[in-house]
Amino acid sequence: MEPTTVLVTGGTGYVASWLVKDLLGEGHDVRITVRDKDKKDKYQHLLDIEKQTPGTLTVYEADLLKEGSFDEAANGCDYVFHTASPFYISGIKDAENELVKPAKEGTRNVLSAVNKSDSVKRVVLTSSVVSIFGDNRDMAEKKEFTEADWNTTSSAEHQPYSFSKTVAEKEAWEIAQAQNRWDLVTINPGFILRHPSQSGQIQRVFQPSVPF
């Protein structure tokens, strides 16, 4: 594959970091968005990787809730990987503003930037299996699920993270289907596991106090 210009939103995340590493290794011009460029320690590991690869890395500051925030980063890109989305599994006080609104409006703002850039060919959205089904009521009568299935049981009050992923993916498909210049691919992993030392949240997942 010839080198291209690729944007990875939420570039300091776990999935995004591995994605950036592979893209740099293939020689692509990689752009990432972060919430605060001054916090260089959050993305220093990616700058270190850049030095060892044929690719180039450019860091942009962007806010999921700020309209136009991703325009500069997306302009001139061939591909966009949208991985940025809030992730909380406990301690949520205001699900609508902490999870749902940033997920949905962030997706809308990223894809708005894509629509303004006439060079983007494809957008890849990191979604989740929880946008396909929610609790046991969604799974009671089915053994197989397809892209036609949606989570119908989660809400901002019940399984708010699952709900945030569902509304974000629905927003993405609605925007994608309203145009015909770029195509959308969604990835819906069931679970992403990393080394426990990298995230105390993973350890909390397996504690009885956290509902599944």
JSON list of C-alpha atoms in Angstrom, two decimals:
[
{"chain": "A", "resi": 1, "resn": "MET", "atom": "CA", "xyz": [0.00, 0.00, 0.00]},
{"chain": "A", "resi": 2, "resn": "GLU", "atom": "CA", "xyz": [1.31, 3.42, -0.97]},
{"chain": "A", "resi": 3, "resn": "PRO", "atom": "CA", "xyz": [1.84, 5.89, 1.88]},
{"chain": "A", "resi": 4, "resn": "THR", "atom": "CA", "xyz": [-1.28, 7.91, 2.64]},
{"chain": "A", "resi": 5, "resn": "THR", "atom": "CA", "xyz": [-2.38, 10.60, 5.06]},
{"chain": "A", "resi": 6, "resn": "VAL", "atom": "CA", "xyz": [-4.38, 9.15, 7.92]},
{"chain": "A", "resi": 7, "resn": "LEU", "atom": "CA", "xyz": [-6.13, 10.76, 10.89]},
{"chain": "A", "resi": 8, "resn": "VAL", "atom": "CA", "xyz": [-6.58, 8.83, 14.13]},
{"chain": "A", "resi": 9, "resn": "THR", "atom": "CA", "xyz": [-8.83, 10.58, 16.64]},
{"chain": "A", "resi": 10, "resn": "GLY", "atom": "CA", "xyz": [-8.19, 9.92, 20.32]},
{"chain": "A", "resi": 11, "resn": "GLY", "atom": "CA", "xyz": [-4.63, 9.09, 19.36]},
{"chain": "A", "resi": 12, "resn": "THR", "atom": "CA", "xyz": [-3.39, 8.39, 22.89]},
{"chain": "A", "resi": 13, "resn": "GLY", "atom": "CA", "xyz": [-5.88, 5.59, 23.56]},
{"chain": "A", "resi": 14, "resn": "TYR", "atom": "CA", "xyz": [-4.89, 1.95, 23.73]},
{"chain": "A", "resi": 15, "resn": "VAL", "atom": "CA", "xyz": [-6.39, 0.83, 20.43]},
{"chain": "A", "resi": 16, "resn": "ALA", "atom": "CA", "xyz": [-5.37, 4.07, 18.75]},
{"chain": "A", "resi": 17, "resn": "SER", "atom": "CA", "xyz": [-1.76, 3.76, 19.92]},
{"chain": "A", "resi": 18, "resn": "TRP", "atom": "CA", "xyz": [-1.38, 0.33, 18.36]},
{"chain": "A", "resi": 19, "resn": "LEU", "atom": "CA", "xyz": [-3.04, 1.59, 15.21]},
{"chain": "A", "resi": 20, "resn": "VAL", "atom": "CA", "xyz": [-0.69, 4.57, 15.03]},
{"chain": "A", "resi": 21, "resn": "LYS", "atom": "CA", "xyz": [2.30, 2.29, 15.58]},
{"chain": "A", "resi": 22, "resn": "ASP", "atom": "CA", "xyz": [1.31, 0.06, 12.66]},
{"chain": "A", "resi": 23, "resn": "LEU", "atom": "CA", "xyz": [0.52, 2.98, 10.37]},
{"chain": "A", "resi": 24, "resn": "LEU", "atom": "CA", "xyz": [3.86, 4.64, 11.11]},
{"chain": "A", "resi": 25, "resn": "GLY", "atom": "CA", "xyz": [5.59, 1.35, 10.49]},
{"chain": "A", "resi": 26, "resn": "GLU", "atom": "CA", "xyz": [4.01, 1.21, 7.04]},
{"chain": "A", "resi": 27, "resn": "GLY", "atom": "CA", "xyz": [5.29, 4.69, 6.23]},
{"chain": "A", "resi": 28, "resn": "HIS", "atom": "CA", "xyz": [2.06, 6.65, 6.38]},
{"chain": "A", "resi": 29, "resn": "ASP", "atom": "CA", "xyz": [1.69, 10.32, 7.27]},
{"chain": "A", "resi": 30, "resn": "VAL", "atom": "CA", "xyz": [-0.22, 9.95, 10.53]},
{"chain": "A", "resi": 31, "resn": "ARG", "atom": "CA", "xyz": [-2.16, 12.67, 12.30]},
{"chain": "A", "resi": 32, "resn": "ILE", "atom": "CA", "xyz": [-3.58, 12.25, 15.77]},
{"chain": "A", "resi": 33, "resn": "THR", "atom": "CA", "xyz": [-5.90, 14.37, 17.86]},
{"chain": "A", "resi": 34, "resn": "VAL", "atom": "CA", "xyz": [-5.46, 14.86, 21.59]},
{"chain": "A", "resi": 35, "resn": "ARG", "atom": "CA", "xyz": [-7.40, 16.92, 24.10]},
{"chain": "A", "resi": 36, "resn": "ASP", "atom": "CA", "xyz": [-4.38, 18.88, 25.32]},
{"chain": "A", "resi": 37, "resn": "LYS", "atom": "CA", "xyz": [-1.16, 19.18, 23.31]},
{"chain": "A", "resi": 38, "resn": "ASP", "atom": "CA", "xyz": [0.64, 20.56, 26.36]},
{"chain": "A", "resi": 39, "resn": "LYS", "atom": "CA", "xyz": [0.34, 17.16, 28.06]},
{"chain": "A", "resi": 40, "resn": "LYS", "atom": "CA", "xyz": [3.13, 15.71, 25.96]},
{"chain": "A", "resi": 41, "resn": "ASP", "atom": "CA", "xyz": [3.65, 12.82, 28.34]},
{"chain": "A", "resi": 42, "resn": "LYS", "atom": "CA", "xyz": [0.33, 11.40, 27.09]},
{"chain": "A", "resi": 43, "resn": "TYR", "atom": "CA", "xyz": [1.69, 10.90, 23.57]},
{"chain": "A", "resi": 44, "resn": "GLN", "atom": "CA", "xyz": [5.46, 10.81, 24.06]},
{"chain": "A", "resi": 45, "resn": "HIS", "atom": "CA", "xyz": [5.41, 7.06, 23.39]},
{"chain": "A", "resi": 46, "resn": "LEU", "atom": "CA", "xyz": [4.09, 7.78, 19.89]},
{"chain": "A", "resi": 47, "resn": "LEU", "atom": "CA", "xyz": [6.78, 10.38, 19.23]},
{"chain": "A", "resi": 48, "resn": "ASP", "atom": "CA", "xyz": [9.35, 7.79, 20.28]},
{"chain": "A", "resi": 49, "resn": "ILE", "atom": "CA", "xyz": [7.84, 5.26, 17.86]},
{"chain": "A", "resi": 50, "resn": "GLU", "atom": "CA", "xyz": [7.92, 7.81, 15.05]},
{"chain": "A", "resi": 51, "resn": "LYS", "atom": "CA", "xyz": [11.70, 8.08, 15.37]},
{"chain": "A", "resi": 52, "resn": "GLN", "atom": "CA", "xyz": [12.03, 4.35, 14.65]},
{"chain": "A", "resi": 53, "resn": "THR", "atom": "CA", "xyz": [9.70, 4.19, 11.65]},
{"chain": "A", "resi": 54, "resn": "PRO", "atom": "CA", "xyz": [9.50, 5.58, 8.10]},
{"chain": "A", "resi": 55, "resn": "GLY", "atom": "CA", "xyz": [6.19, 7.35, 8.82]},
{"chain": "A", "resi": 56, "resn": "THR", "atom": "CA", "xyz": [5.58, 10.86, 10.14]},
{"chain": "A", "resi": 57, "resn": "LEU", "atom": "CA", "xyz": [3.43, 11.95, 13.08]},
{"chain": "A", "resi": 58, "resn": "THR", "atom": "CA", "xyz": [1.61, 15.25, 13.53]},
{"chain": "A", "resi": 59, "resn": "VAL", "atom": "CA", "xyz": [-0.33, 16.11, 16.68]},
{"chain": "A", "resi": 60, "resn": "TYR", "atom": "CA", "xyz": [-3.49, 18.24, 16.67]},
{"chain": "A", "resi": 61, "resn": "GLU", "atom": "CA", "xyz": [-5.60, 19.44, 19.56]},
{"chain": "A", "resi": 62, "resn": "ALA", "atom": "CA", "xyz": [-9.34, 18.77, 19.30]},
{"chain": "A", "resi": 63, "resn": "ASP", "atom": "CA", "xyz": [-12.42, 18.63, 21.50]},
{"chain": "A", "resi": 64, "resn": "LEU", "atom": "CA", "xyz": [-15.24, 16.17, 20.84]},
{"chain": "A", "resi": 65, "resn": "LEU", "atom": "CA", "xyz": [-17.84, 18.75, 21.84]},
{"chain": "A", "resi": 66, "resn": "LYS", "atom": "CA", "xyz": [-16.42, 21.69, 19.88]},
{"chain": "A", "resi": 67, "resn": "GLU", "atom": "CA", "xyz": [-17.85, 22.16, 16.40]},
{"chain": "A", "resi": 68, "resn": "GLY", "atom": "CA", "xyz": [-15.11, 22.53, 13.79]},
{"chain": "A", "resi": 69, "resn": "SER", "atom": "CA", "xyz": [-12.49, 21.22, 16.19]},
{"chain": "A", "resi": 70, "resn": "PHE", "atom": "CA", "xyz": [-11.42, 18.39, 13.85]},
{"chain": "A", "resi": 71, "resn": "ASP", "atom": "CA", "xyz": [-11.51, 20.36, 10.60]},
{"chain": "A", "resi": 72, "resn": "GLU", "atom": "CA", "xyz": [-7.81, 21.15, 10.38]},
{"chain": "A", "resi": 73, "resn": "ALA", "atom": "CA", "xyz": [-6.72, 17.64, 11.30]},
{"chain": "A", "resi": 74, "resn": "ALA", "atom": "CA", "xyz": [-9.05, 15.98, 8.75]},
{"chain": "A", "resi": 75, "resn": "ASN", "atom": "CA", "xyz": [-8.30, 18.35, 5.88]},
{"chain": "A", "resi": 76, "resn": "GLY", "atom": "CA", "xyz": [-6.29, 16.55, 3.20]},
{"chain": "A", "resi": 77, "resn": "CYS", "atom": "CA", "xyz": [-6.56, 13.10, 4.75]},
{"chain": "A", "resi": 78, "resn": "ASP", "atom": "CA", "xyz": [-7.23, 9.93, 2.77]},
{"chain": "A", "resi": 79, "resn": "TYR", "atom": "CA", "xyz": [-8.57, 7.93, 5.69]},
{"chain": "A", "resi": 80, "resn": "VAL", "atom": "CA", "xyz": [-9.96, 8.67, 9.15]},
{"chain": "A", "resi": 81, "resn": "PHE", "atom": "CA", "xyz": [-10.02, 6.28, 12.09]},
{"chain": "A", "resi": 82, "resn": "HIS", "atom": "CA", "xyz": [-12.42, 7.61, 14.72]},
{"chain": "A", "resi": 83, "resn": "THR", "atom": "CA", "xyz": [-11.52, 5.96, 18.03]},
{"chain": "A", "resi": 84, "resn": "ALA", "atom": "CA", "xyz": [-12.10, 8.89, 20.41]},
{"chain": "A", "resi": 85, "resn": "SER", "atom": "CA", "xyz": [-15.01, 8.29, 22.77]},
{"chain": "A", "resi": 86, "resn": "PRO", "atom": "CA", "xyz": [-15.46, 8.56, 26.54]},
{"chain": "A", "resi": 87, "resn": "PHE", "atom": "CA", "xyz": [-15.17, 5.31, 28.49]},
{"chain": "A", "resi": 88, "resn": "TYR", "atom": "CA", "xyz": [-16.41, 4.97, 32.06]},
{"chain": "A", "resi": 89, "resn": "ILE", "atom": "CA", "xyz": [-17.70, 1.83, 33.74]},
{"chain": "A", "resi": 90, "resn": "SER", "atom": "CA", "xyz": [-18.17, 3.21, 37.24]},
{"chain": "A", "resi": 91, "resn": "GLY", "atom": "CA", "xyz": [-18.44, 6.50, 39.11]},
{"chain": "A", "resi": 92, "resn": "ILE", "atom": "CA", "xyz": [-20.72, 8.07, 36.51]},
{"chain": "A", "resi": 93, "resn": "LYS", "atom": "CA", "xyz": [-22.68, 11.01, 37.91]},
{"chain": "A", "resi": 94, "resn": "ASP", "atom": "CA", "xyz": [-24.17, 12.50, 34.75]},
{"chain": "A", "resi": 95, "resn": "ALA", "atom": "CA", "xyz": [-24.33, 9.89, 31.99]},
{"chain": "A", "resi": 96, "resn": "GLU", "atom": "CA", "xyz": [-25.87, 12.22, 29.43]},
{"chain": "A", "resi": 97, "resn": "ASN", "atom": "CA", "xyz": [-23.06, 14.78, 29.65]},
{"chain": "A", "resi": 98, "resn": "GLU", "atom": "CA", "xyz": [-20.19, 12.44, 30.55]},
{"chain": "A", "resi": 99, "resn": "LEU", "atom": "CA", "xyz": [-20.88, 9.68, 28.01]},
{"chain": "A", "resi": 100, "resn": "VAL", "atom": "CA", "xyz": [-23.80, 10.10, 25.65]},
{"chain": "A", "resi": 101, "resn": "LYS", "atom": "CA", "xyz": [-23.34, 13.67, 24.48]},
{"chain": "A", "resi": 102, "resn": "PRO", "atom": "CA", "xyz": [-19.56, 13.46, 23.85]},
{"chain": "A", "resi": 103, "resn": "ALA", "atom": "CA", "xyz": [-19.94, 10.14, 22.01]},
{"chain": "A", "resi": 104, "resn": "LYS", "atom": "CA", "xyz": [-22.74, 11.30, 19.72]},
{"chain": "A", "resi": 105, "resn": "GLU", "atom": "CA", "xyz": [-21.70, 14.90, 19.16]},
{"chain": "A", "resi": 106, "resn": "GLY", "atom": "CA", "xyz": [-18.06, 13.90, 18.87]},
{"chain": "A", "resi": 107, "resn": "THR", "atom": "CA", "xyz": [-18.92, 11.49, 16.07]},
{"chain": "A", "resi": 108, "resn": "ARG", "atom": "CA", "xyz": [-21.00, 14.18, 14.38]},
{"chain": "A", "resi": 109, "resn": "ASN", "atom": "CA", "xyz": [-18.16, 16.71, 14.62]},
{"chain": "A", "resi": 110, "resn": "VAL", "atom": "CA", "xyz": [-15.57, 14.30, 13.25]},
{"chain": "A", "resi": 111, "resn": "LEU", "atom": "CA", "xyz": [-17.77, 13.33, 10.31]},
{"chain": "A", "resi": 112, "resn": "SER", "atom": "CA", "xyz": [-18.63, 16.96, 9.69]},
{"chain": "A", "resi": 113, "resn": "ALA", "atom": "CA", "xyz": [-14.90, 17.56, 9.29]},
{"chain": "A", "resi": 114, "resn": "VAL", "atom": "CA", "xyz": [-14.74, 14.58, 6.92]},
{"chain": "A", "resi": 115, "resn": "ASN", "atom": "CA", "xyz": [-17.52, 16.07, 4.81]},
{"chain": "A", "resi": 116, "resn": "LYS", "atom": "CA", "xyz": [-15.58, 19.33, 4.55]},
{"chain": "A", "resi": 117, "resn": "SER", "atom": "CA", "xyz": [-12.47, 17.53, 3.29]},
{"chain": "A", "resi": 118, "resn": "ASP", "atom": "CA", "xyz": [-12.93, 16.31, -0.28]},
{"chain": "A", "resi": 119, "resn": "SER", "atom": "CA", "xyz": [-9.97, 13.92, -0.01]},
{"chain": "A", "resi": 120, "resn": "VAL", "atom": "CA", "xyz": [-11.30, 11.40, 2.54]},
{"chain": "A", "resi": 121, "resn": "LYS", "atom": "CA", "xyz": [-12.20, 8.04, 1.00]},
{"chain": "A", "resi": 122, "resn": "ARG", "atom": "CA", "xyz": [-13.11, 5.97, 4.05]},
{"chain": "A", "resi": 123, "resn": "VAL", "atom": "CA", "xyz": [-13.91, 6.38, 7.73]},
{"chain": "A", "resi": 124, "resn": "VAL", "atom": "CA", "xyz": [-13.37, 3.54, 10.20]},
{"chain": "A", "resi": 125, "resn": "LEU", "atom": "CA", "xyz": [-15.33, 3.87, 13.44]},
{"chain": "A", "resi": 126, "resn": "THR", "atom": "CA", "xyz": [-14.38, 1.97, 16.57]},
{"chain": "A", "resi": 127, "resn": "SER", "atom": "CA", "xyz": [-17.78, 0.98, 17.89]},
{"chain": "A", "resi": 128, "resn": "SER", "atom": "CA", "xyz": [-18.59, -1.96, 20.18]},
{"chain": "A", "resi": 129, "resn": "VAL", "atom": "CA", "xyz": [-20.58, -5.15, 20.39]},
{"chain": "A", "resi": 130, "resn": "VAL", "atom": "CA", "xyz": [-22.78, -3.32, 22.90]},
{"chain": "A", "resi": 131, "resn": "SER", "atom": "CA", "xyz": [-24.25, -1.26, 20.08]},
{"chain": "A", "resi": 132, "resn": "ILE", "atom": "CA", "xyz": [-25.61, -4.53, 18.64]},
{"chain": "A", "resi": 133, "resn": "PHE", "atom": "CA", "xyz": [-27.20, -5.88, 21.82]},
{"chain": "A", "resi": 134, "resn": "GLY", "atom": "CA", "xyz": [-27.67, -4.61, 25.36]},
{"chain": "A", "resi": 135, "resn": "ASP", "atom": "CA", "xyz": [-28.95, -6.79, 28.17]},
{"chain": "A", "resi": 136, "resn": "ASN", "atom": "CA", "xyz": [-30.45, -10.28, 28.14]},
{"chain": "A", "resi": 137, "resn": "ARG", "atom": "CA", "xyz": [-33.69, -9.09, 26.59]},
{"chain": "A", "resi": 138, "resn": "ASP", "atom": "CA", "xyz": [-31.84, -8.32, 23.37]},
{"chain": "A", "resi": 139, "resn": "MET", "atom": "CA", "xyz": [-30.22, -11.76, 23.38]},
{"chain": "A", "resi": 140, "resn": "ALA", "atom": "CA", "xyz": [-33.08, -13.94, 24.61]},
{"chain": "A", "resi": 141, "resn": "GLU", "atom": "CA", "xyz": [-34.39, -15.11, 21.25]},
{"chain": "A", "resi": 142, "resn": "LYS", "atom": "CA", "xyz": [-31.32, -14.82, 19.03]},
{"chain": "A", "resi": 143, "resn": "LYS", "atom": "CA", "xyz": [-28.12, -16.80, 18.61]},
{"chain": "A", "resi": 144, "resn": "GLU", "atom": "CA", "xyz": [-26.72, -14.86, 15.68]},
{"chain": "A", "resi": 145, "resn": "PHE", "atom": "CA", "xyz": [-26.52, -11.13, 15.13]},
{"chain": "A", "resi": 146, "resn": "THR", "atom": "CA", "xyz": [-25.86, -9.11, 11.97]},
{"chain": "A", "resi": 147, "resn": "GLU", "atom": "CA", "xyz": [-25.37, -5.49, 11.02]},
{"chain": "A", "resi": 148, "resn": "ALA", "atom": "CA", "xyz": [-29.15, -5.17, 10.98]},
{"chain": "A", "resi": 149, "resn": "ASP", "atom": "CA", "xyz": [-29.34, -5.64, 14.76]},
{"chain": "A", "resi": 150, "resn": "TRP", "atom": "CA", "xyz": [-29.22, -2.79, 17.27]},
{"chain": "A", "resi": 151, "resn": "ASN", "atom": "CA", "xyz": [-29.15, -2.50, 21.03]},
{"chain": "A", "resi": 152, "resn": "THR", "atom": "CA", "xyz": [-32.74, -1.71, 22.01]},
{"chain": "A", "resi": 153, "resn": "THR", "atom": "CA", "xyz": [-32.54, -2.05, 25.79]},
{"chain": "A", "resi": 154, "resn": "SER", "atom": "CA", "xyz": [-29.86, 0.39, 26.96]},
{"chain": "A", "resi": 155, "resn": "SER", "atom": "CA", "xyz": [-30.47, 4.01, 27.90]},
{"chain": "A", "resi": 156, "resn": "ALA", "atom": "CA", "xyz": [-28.74, 6.88, 29.67]},
{"chain": "A", "resi": 157, "resn": "GLU", "atom": "CA", "xyz": [-30.10, 5.45, 32.92]},
{"chain": "A", "resi": 158, "resn": "HIS", "atom": "CA", "xyz": [-29.55, 1.74, 32.15]},
{"chain": "A", "resi": 159, "resn": "GLN", "atom": "CA", "xyz": [-26.15, 0.70, 30.75]},
{"chain": "A", "resi": 160, "resn": "PRO", "atom": "CA", "xyz": [-25.18, 4.27, 29.78]},
{"chain": "A", "resi": 161, "resn": "TYR", "atom": "CA", "xyz": [-21.86, 3.29, 28.16]},
{"chain": "A", "resi": 162, "resn": "SER", "atom": "CA", "xyz": [-23.65, 0.80, 25.92]},
{"chain": "A", "resi": 163, "resn": "PHE", "atom": "CA", "xyz": [-26.20, 3.45, 25.06]},
{"chain": "A", "resi": 164, "resn": "SER", "atom": "CA", "xyz": [-23.48, 5.98, 24.19]},
{"chain": "A", "resi": 165, "resn": "LYS", "atom": "CA", "xyz": [-21.87, 3.56, 21.74]},
{"chain": "A", "resi": 166, "resn": "THR", "atom": "CA", "xyz": [-25.23, 2.78, 20.18]},
{"chain": "A", "resi": 167, "resn": "VAL", "atom": "CA", "xyz": [-26.27, 6.38, 19.56]},
{"chain": "A", "resi": 168, "resn": "ALA", "atom": "CA", "xyz": [-22.79, 7.26, 18.29]},
{"chain": "A", "resi": 169, "resn": "GLU", "atom": "CA", "xyz": [-22.80, 4.47, 15.71]},
{"chain": "A", "resi": 170, "resn": "LYS", "atom": "CA", "xyz": [-26.34, 5.28, 14.61]},
{"chain": "A", "resi": 171, "resn": "GLU", "atom": "CA", "xyz": [-25.27, 8.90, 14.16]},
{"chain": "A", "resi": 172, "resn": "ALA", "atom": "CA", "xyz": [-22.32, 7.77, 12.05]},
{"chain": "A", "resi": 173, "resn": "TRP", "atom": "CA", "xyz": [-24.47, 5.65, 9.74]},
{"chain": "A", "resi": 174, "resn": "GLU", "atom": "CA", "xyz": [-27.03, 8.41, 9.33]},
{"chain": "A", "resi": 175, "resn": "ILE", "atom": "CA", "xyz": [-24.35, 10.88, 8.26]},
{"chain": "A", "resi": 176, "resn": "ALA", "atom": "CA", "xyz": [-22.58, 8.35, 6.02]},
{"chain": "A", "resi": 177, "resn": "GLN", "atom": "CA", "xyz": [-25.76, 7.38, 4.21]},
{"chain": "A", "resi": 178, "resn": "ALA", "atom": "CA", "xyz": [-26.57, 11.02, 3.47]},
{"chain": "A", "resi": 179, "resn": "GLN", "atom": "CA", "xyz": [-23.61, 11.26, 1.07]},
{"chain": "A", "resi": 180, "resn": "ASN", "atom": "CA", "xyz": [-21.78, 9.07, -1.45]},
{"chain": "A", "resi": 181, "resn": "ARG", "atom": "CA", "xyz": [-18.19, 10.33, -1.50]},
{"chain": "A", "resi": 182, "resn": "TRP", "atom": "CA", "xyz": [-16.70, 8.29, 1.36]},
{"chain": "A", "resi": 183, "resn": "ASP", "atom": "CA", "xyz": [-17.66, 4.97, 2.88]},
{"chain": "A", "resi": 184, "resn": "LEU", "atom": "CA", "xyz": [-18.02, 3.95, 6.50]},
{"chain": "A", "resi": 185, "resn": "VAL", "atom": "CA", "xyz": [-16.70, 0.83, 8.21]},
{"chain": "A", "resi": 186, "resn": "THR", "atom": "CA", "xyz": [-17.54, 0.06, 11.83]},
{"chain": "A", "resi": 187, "resn": "ILE", "atom": "CA", "xyz": [-15.57, -2.31, 14.05]},
{"chain": "A", "resi": 188, "resn": "ASN", "atom": "CA", "xyz": [-17.58, -3.85, 16.91]},
{"chain": "A", "resi": 189, "resn": "PRO", "atom": "CA", "xyz": [-15.20, -5.69, 19.26]},
{"chain": "A", "resi": 190, "resn": "GLY", "atom": "CA", "xyz": [-16.58, -7.69, 22.16]},
{"chain": "A", "resi": 191, "resn": "PHE", "atom": "CA", "xyz": [-13.79, -6.92, 24.61]},
{"chain": "A", "resi": 192, "resn": "ILE", "atom": "CA", "xyz": [-10.40, -5.26, 24.44]},
{"chain": "A", "resi": 193, "resn": "LEU", "atom": "CA", "xyz": [-7.96, -6.44, 27.07]},
{"chain": "A", "resi": 194, "resn": "ARG", "atom": "CA", "xyz": [-4.62, -4.93, 27.89]},
{"chain": "A", "resi": 195, "resn": "HIS", "atom": "CA", "xyz": [-2.05, -5.46, 30.59]},
{"chain": "A", "resi": 196, "resn": "PRO", "atom": "CA", "xyz": [-3.65, -4.75, 34.01]},
{"chain": "A", "resi": 197, "resn": "SER", "atom": "CA", "xyz": [-0.89, -2.34, 34.94]},
{"chain": "A", "resi": 198, "resn": "GLN", "atom": "CA", "xyz": [-2.01, -0.03, 32.13]},
{"chain": "A", "resi": 199, "resn": "SER", "atom": "CA", "xyz": [-5.54, 0.40, 33.36]},
{"chain": "A", "resi": 200, "resn": "GLY", "atom": "CA", "xyz": [-6.98, 0.03, 36.82]},
{"chain": "A", "resi": 201, "resn": "GLN", "atom": "CA", "xyz": [-10.41, 0.01, 35.17]},
{"chain": "A", "resi": 202, "resn": "ILE", "atom": "CA", "xyz": [-9.82, -3.51, 33.84]},
{"chain": "A", "resi": 203, "resn": "GLN", "atom": "CA", "xyz": [-9.25, -4.84, 37.33]},
{"chain": "A", "resi": 204, "resn": "ARG", "atom": "CA", "xyz": [-12.48, -3.19, 38.45]},
{"chain": "A", "resi": 205, "resn": "VAL", "atom": "CA", "xyz": [-14.39, -4.94, 35.67]},
{"chain": "A", "resi": 206, "resn": "PHE", "atom": "CA", "xyz": [-13.85, -8.26, 37.42]},
{"chain": "A", "resi": 207, "resn": "GLN", "atom": "CA", "xyz": [-14.94, -7.04, 40.82]},
{"chain": "A", "resi": 208, "resn": "PRO", "atom": "CA", "xyz": [-18.47, -8.03, 41.88]},
{"chain": "A", "resi": 209, "resn": "SER", "atom": "CA", "xyz": [-19.43, -4.41, 42.47]},
{"chain": "A", "resi": 210, "resn": "VAL", "atom": "CA", "xyz": [-19.35, -3.69, 38.74]},
{"chain": "A", "resi": 211, "resn": "PRO", "atom": "CA", "xyz": [-22.47, -4.87, 36.89]},
{"chain": "A", "resi": 212, "resn": "PHE", "atom": "CA", "xyz": [-22.16, -6.56, 33.51]}
]
